[in-house]
mmCIF file of C-alpha atoms in Angstrom:
data_model
loop_
_atom_site.group_PDB
_atom_site.id
_atom_site.type_symbol
_atom_site.label_atom_id
_atom_site.label_comp_id
_atom_site.label_asym_id
_atom_site.label_seq_id
_atom_site.Cartn_x
_atom_site.Cartn_y
_atom_site.Cartn_z
ATOM 1 C CA MET A 1 -11.575 -3.204 -41.051
ATOM 2 C CA THR A 2 -11.346 -6.320 -38.756
ATOM 3 C CA SER A 3 -11.627 -6.368 -35.002
ATOM 4 C CA GLU A 4 -9.503 -9.404 -34.688
ATOM 5 C CA SER A 5 -6.026 -9.179 -33.578
ATOM 6 C CA PRO A 6 -2.968 -9.970 -35.535
ATOM 7 C CA ASN A 7 -2.391 -13.012 -33.447
ATOM 8 C CA ALA A 8 -5.888 -14.439 -33.601
ATOM 9 C CA LEU A 9 -5.672 -13.718 -37.563
ATOM 10 C CA TYR A 10 -2.384 -15.716 -37.718
ATOM 11 C CA PHE A 11 -3.611 -18.761 -35.509
ATOM 12 C CA ALA A 12 -6.840 -18.930 -37.558
ATOM 13 C CA SER A 13 -4.417 -19.287 -40.707
ATOM 14 C CA LEU A 14 -2.529 -22.198 -38.636
ATOM 15 C CA ARG A 15 -5.816 -23.760 -38.140
ATOM 16 C CA ARG A 16 -6.641 -23.615 -42.002
ATOM 17 C CA LEU A 17 -3.137 -25.035 -42.645
ATOM 18 C CA PHE A 18 -3.828 -27.804 -40.321
ATOM 19 C CA GLU A 19 -7.259 -28.547 -41.747
ATOM 20 C CA ARG A 20 -5.611 -28.890 -45.330
ATOM 21 C CA THR A 21 -2.965 -31.280 -44.450
ATOM 22 C CA PRO A 22 -3.014 -34.200 -46.679
ATOM 23 C CA ALA A 23 -1.780 -36.532 -44.044
ATOM 24 C CA LEU A 24 -4.890 -35.870 -41.923
ATOM 25 C CA SER A 25 -6.625 -38.204 -44.376
ATOM 26 C CA PHE A 26 -4.578 -41.085 -43.083
ATOM 27 C CA VAL A 27 -4.121 -40.060 -39.473
ATOM 28 C CA LYS A 28 -7.293 -38.335 -38.160
ATOM 29 C CA GLN A 29 -6.349 -35.804 -35.487
ATOM 30 C CA THR A 30 -7.874 -32.738 -34.118
ATOM 31 C CA LEU A 31 -6.373 -29.362 -33.284
ATOM 32 C CA GLU A 32 -7.583 -28.696 -29.659
ATOM 33 C CA GLU A 33 -5.538 -25.455 -28.638
ATOM 34 C CA LEU A 34 -2.978 -22.955 -29.885
ATOM 35 C CA ALA A 35 -1.418 -20.381 -27.837
ATOM 36 C CA PRO A 36 2.055 -18.826 -28.236
ATOM 37 C CA GLY A 37 4.591 -21.439 -28.018
ATOM 38 C CA GLN A 38 2.203 -24.177 -27.240
ATOM 39 C CA ALA A 39 -0.438 -26.434 -29.239
ATOM 40 C CA ARG A 40 -2.396 -29.435 -28.186
ATOM 41 C CA LEU A 41 -3.700 -32.334 -30.789
ATOM 42 C CA ALA A 42 -5.943 -35.215 -29.946
ATOM 43 C CA LEU A 43 -5.980 -38.445 -31.823
ATOM 44 C CA GLU A 44 -9.283 -40.492 -31.676
ATOM 45 C CA PRO A 45 -8.994 -44.144 -31.316
ATOM 46 C CA ASP A 46 -9.307 -46.159 -34.767
ATOM 47 C CA ASP A 47 -8.346 -49.795 -35.275
ATOM 48 C CA ARG A 48 -6.537 -48.972 -38.374
ATOM 49 C CA TYR A 49 -3.779 -47.483 -36.238
ATOM 50 C CA ASN A 50 -3.168 -50.506 -34.266
ATOM 51 C CA ASN A 51 -0.160 -52.665 -34.433
ATOM 52 C CA GLY A 52 -0.263 -56.609 -34.407
ATOM 53 C CA ALA A 53 -0.682 -56.495 -30.545
ATOM 54 C CA GLY A 54 -3.881 -54.199 -30.617
ATOM 55 C CA CYS A 55 -2.134 -51.161 -29.439
ATOM 56 C CA ILE A 56 -1.635 -47.847 -31.495
ATOM 57 C CA HIS A 57 1.548 -48.087 -33.345
ATOM 58 C CA GLY A 58 4.538 -46.118 -32.255
ATOM 59 C CA GLY A 59 4.632 -44.451 -35.606
ATOM 60 C CA ILE A 60 1.316 -43.114 -35.392
ATOM 61 C CA ILE A 61 2.089 -41.622 -31.920
ATOM 62 C CA ALA A 62 5.301 -40.179 -33.270
ATOM 63 C CA THR A 63 3.266 -38.804 -36.384
ATOM 64 C CA VAL A 64 0.986 -36.934 -33.825
ATOM 65 C CA LEU A 65 4.095 -35.748 -31.532
ATOM 66 C CA ASP A 66 5.831 -34.390 -34.359
ATOM 67 C CA GLY A 67 2.746 -32.592 -35.601
ATOM 68 C CA VAL A 68 1.913 -30.873 -32.114
ATOM 69 C CA GLY A 69 5.811 -30.045 -31.736
ATOM 70 C CA TRP A 70 5.598 -28.406 -35.242
ATOM 71 C CA PHE A 71 2.332 -26.416 -34.461
ATOM 72 C CA ALA A 72 3.932 -25.248 -31.177
ATOM 73 C CA CYS A 73 7.073 -23.717 -32.823
ATOM 74 C CA ALA A 74 4.728 -22.490 -35.851
ATOM 75 C CA THR A 75 2.978 -20.089 -33.488
ATOM 76 C CA ARG A 76 6.081 -18.469 -33.054
ATOM 77 C CA SER A 77 7.460 -18.552 -36.897
ATOM 78 C CA GLU A 78 6.006 -15.735 -37.956
ATOM 79 C CA GLY A 79 4.320 -17.637 -40.910
ATOM 80 C CA TYR A 80 7.913 -19.262 -42.186
ATOM 81 C CA TRP A 81 7.855 -22.921 -42.960
ATOM 82 C CA LEU A 82 9.516 -25.209 -40.570
ATOM 83 C CA VAL A 83 10.830 -28.516 -41.123
ATOM 84 C CA THR A 84 11.816 -31.126 -38.883
ATOM 85 C CA ALA A 85 15.686 -31.543 -38.606
ATOM 86 C CA GLU A 86 15.875 -34.024 -35.504
ATOM 87 C CA PHE A 87 13.377 -35.940 -33.666
ATOM 88 C CA LYS A 88 13.625 -38.391 -30.607
ATOM 89 C CA VAL A 89 10.966 -40.003 -28.818
ATOM 90 C CA ASN A 90 10.708 -42.313 -25.792
ATOM 91 C CA PHE A 91 7.534 -44.715 -25.742
ATOM 92 C CA LEU A 92 6.701 -45.210 -21.978
ATOM 93 C CA GLU A 93 3.323 -46.831 -22.174
ATOM 94 C CA VAL A 94 0.949 -48.389 -24.779
ATOM 95 C CA ALA A 95 -2.388 -46.850 -25.588
ATOM 96 C CA SER A 96 -5.389 -48.699 -27.273
ATOM 97 C CA HIS A 97 -9.007 -47.763 -27.788
ATOM 98 C CA GLU A 98 -8.805 -44.312 -26.067
ATOM 99 C CA ARG A 99 -8.134 -40.796 -27.214
ATOM 100 C CA VAL A 100 -4.548 -39.935 -27.000
ATOM 101 C CA ILE A 101 -3.745 -36.134 -26.248
ATOM 102 C CA ALA A 102 -0.510 -34.814 -27.479
ATOM 103 C CA THR A 103 0.940 -31.413 -25.925
ATOM 104 C CA GLY A 104 3.746 -29.510 -27.629
ATOM 105 C CA GLU A 105 5.957 -26.473 -26.163
ATOM 106 C CA LEU A 106 8.527 -24.463 -27.796
ATOM 107 C CA LEU A 107 11.493 -24.560 -25.677
ATOM 108 C CA LYS A 108 13.675 -22.124 -27.305
ATOM 109 C CA LYS A 109 13.430 -20.034 -30.578
ATOM 110 C CA GLY A 110 16.608 -19.447 -32.343
ATOM 111 C CA SER A 111 17.334 -17.428 -35.410
ATOM 112 C CA GLU A 112 17.195 -20.615 -37.611
ATOM 113 C CA LEU A 113 16.310 -23.710 -35.190
ATOM 114 C CA PHE A 114 13.482 -24.109 -32.827
ATOM 115 C CA HIS A 115 13.543 -26.797 -30.020
ATOM 116 C CA ALA A 116 10.380 -28.379 -28.708
ATOM 117 C CA ARG A 117 9.164 -30.947 -26.187
ATOM 118 C CA MET A 118 5.978 -32.847 -26.838
ATOM 119 C CA ASP A 119 4.010 -35.355 -24.464
ATOM 120 C CA ALA A 120 1.451 -37.635 -25.330
ATOM 121 C CA ARG A 121 -1.089 -38.867 -22.863
ATOM 122 C CA THR A 122 -4.052 -41.065 -22.927
ATOM 123 C CA GLU A 123 -7.344 -39.342 -22.000
ATOM 124 C CA GLY A 124 -7.437 -41.179 -18.867
ATOM 125 C CA GLY A 125 -3.897 -39.869 -17.844
ATOM 126 C CA ARG A 126 -1.306 -42.683 -18.685
ATOM 127 C CA HIS A 127 1.830 -41.033 -19.905
ATOM 128 C CA VAL A 128 2.329 -42.670 -23.341
ATOM 129 C CA ALA A 129 5.382 -41.014 -24.743
ATOM 130 C CA SER A 130 7.583 -38.078 -24.454
ATOM 131 C CA ALA A 131 9.579 -36.411 -27.441
ATOM 132 C CA LEU A 132 12.103 -33.764 -28.158
ATOM 133 C CA ALA A 133 12.416 -32.071 -31.564
ATOM 134 C CA THR A 134 14.576 -29.599 -33.502
ATOM 135 C CA TYR A 135 12.767 -27.747 -36.452
ATOM 136 C CA THR A 136 14.757 -25.742 -38.819
ATOM 137 C CA LEU A 137 13.214 -22.107 -40.284
ATOM 138 C CA LEU A 138 13.142 -22.086 -44.016
ATOM 139 C CA PRO A 139 13.264 -18.899 -45.968
ATOM 140 C CA ARG A 140 9.709 -18.913 -47.261
ATOM 141 C CA LYS A 141 6.318 -18.276 -45.609
ATOM 142 C CA PHE A 142 3.191 -20.437 -46.167
ATOM 143 C CA ARG A 143 0.045 -18.938 -47.561
ATOM 144 C CA PRO A 144 -2.550 -18.325 -45.127
#
């Protein structure tokens, strides 16, 4: 019999899911924190993420924001898959050659829709982007 709480076991399964995500081979992120309704990811600097002006491409930042929002919601999805239904991002500053920390927070959990707010900041504290997303709950569970 295990001494871990069901919540700890579930969060461990979310971490395994994160580590097995194929997109991470293209956009390397680190899952730094999971808590009920919250998540934090870090994007390490990599010149391959830059646009022509030498800053991290907005699409890379958006990918990290979508991911952190998904994981914040997944902490409360009871193992059911979520898919992004709507996503809006506002880019506020540029980031280049420094870590970007993205945080996600579940705003509202409905019976089929989850709403989240996400922010991305450089490690130095500059606010890079803010986003809002809606995720739809699917009728199937992921495998731990």
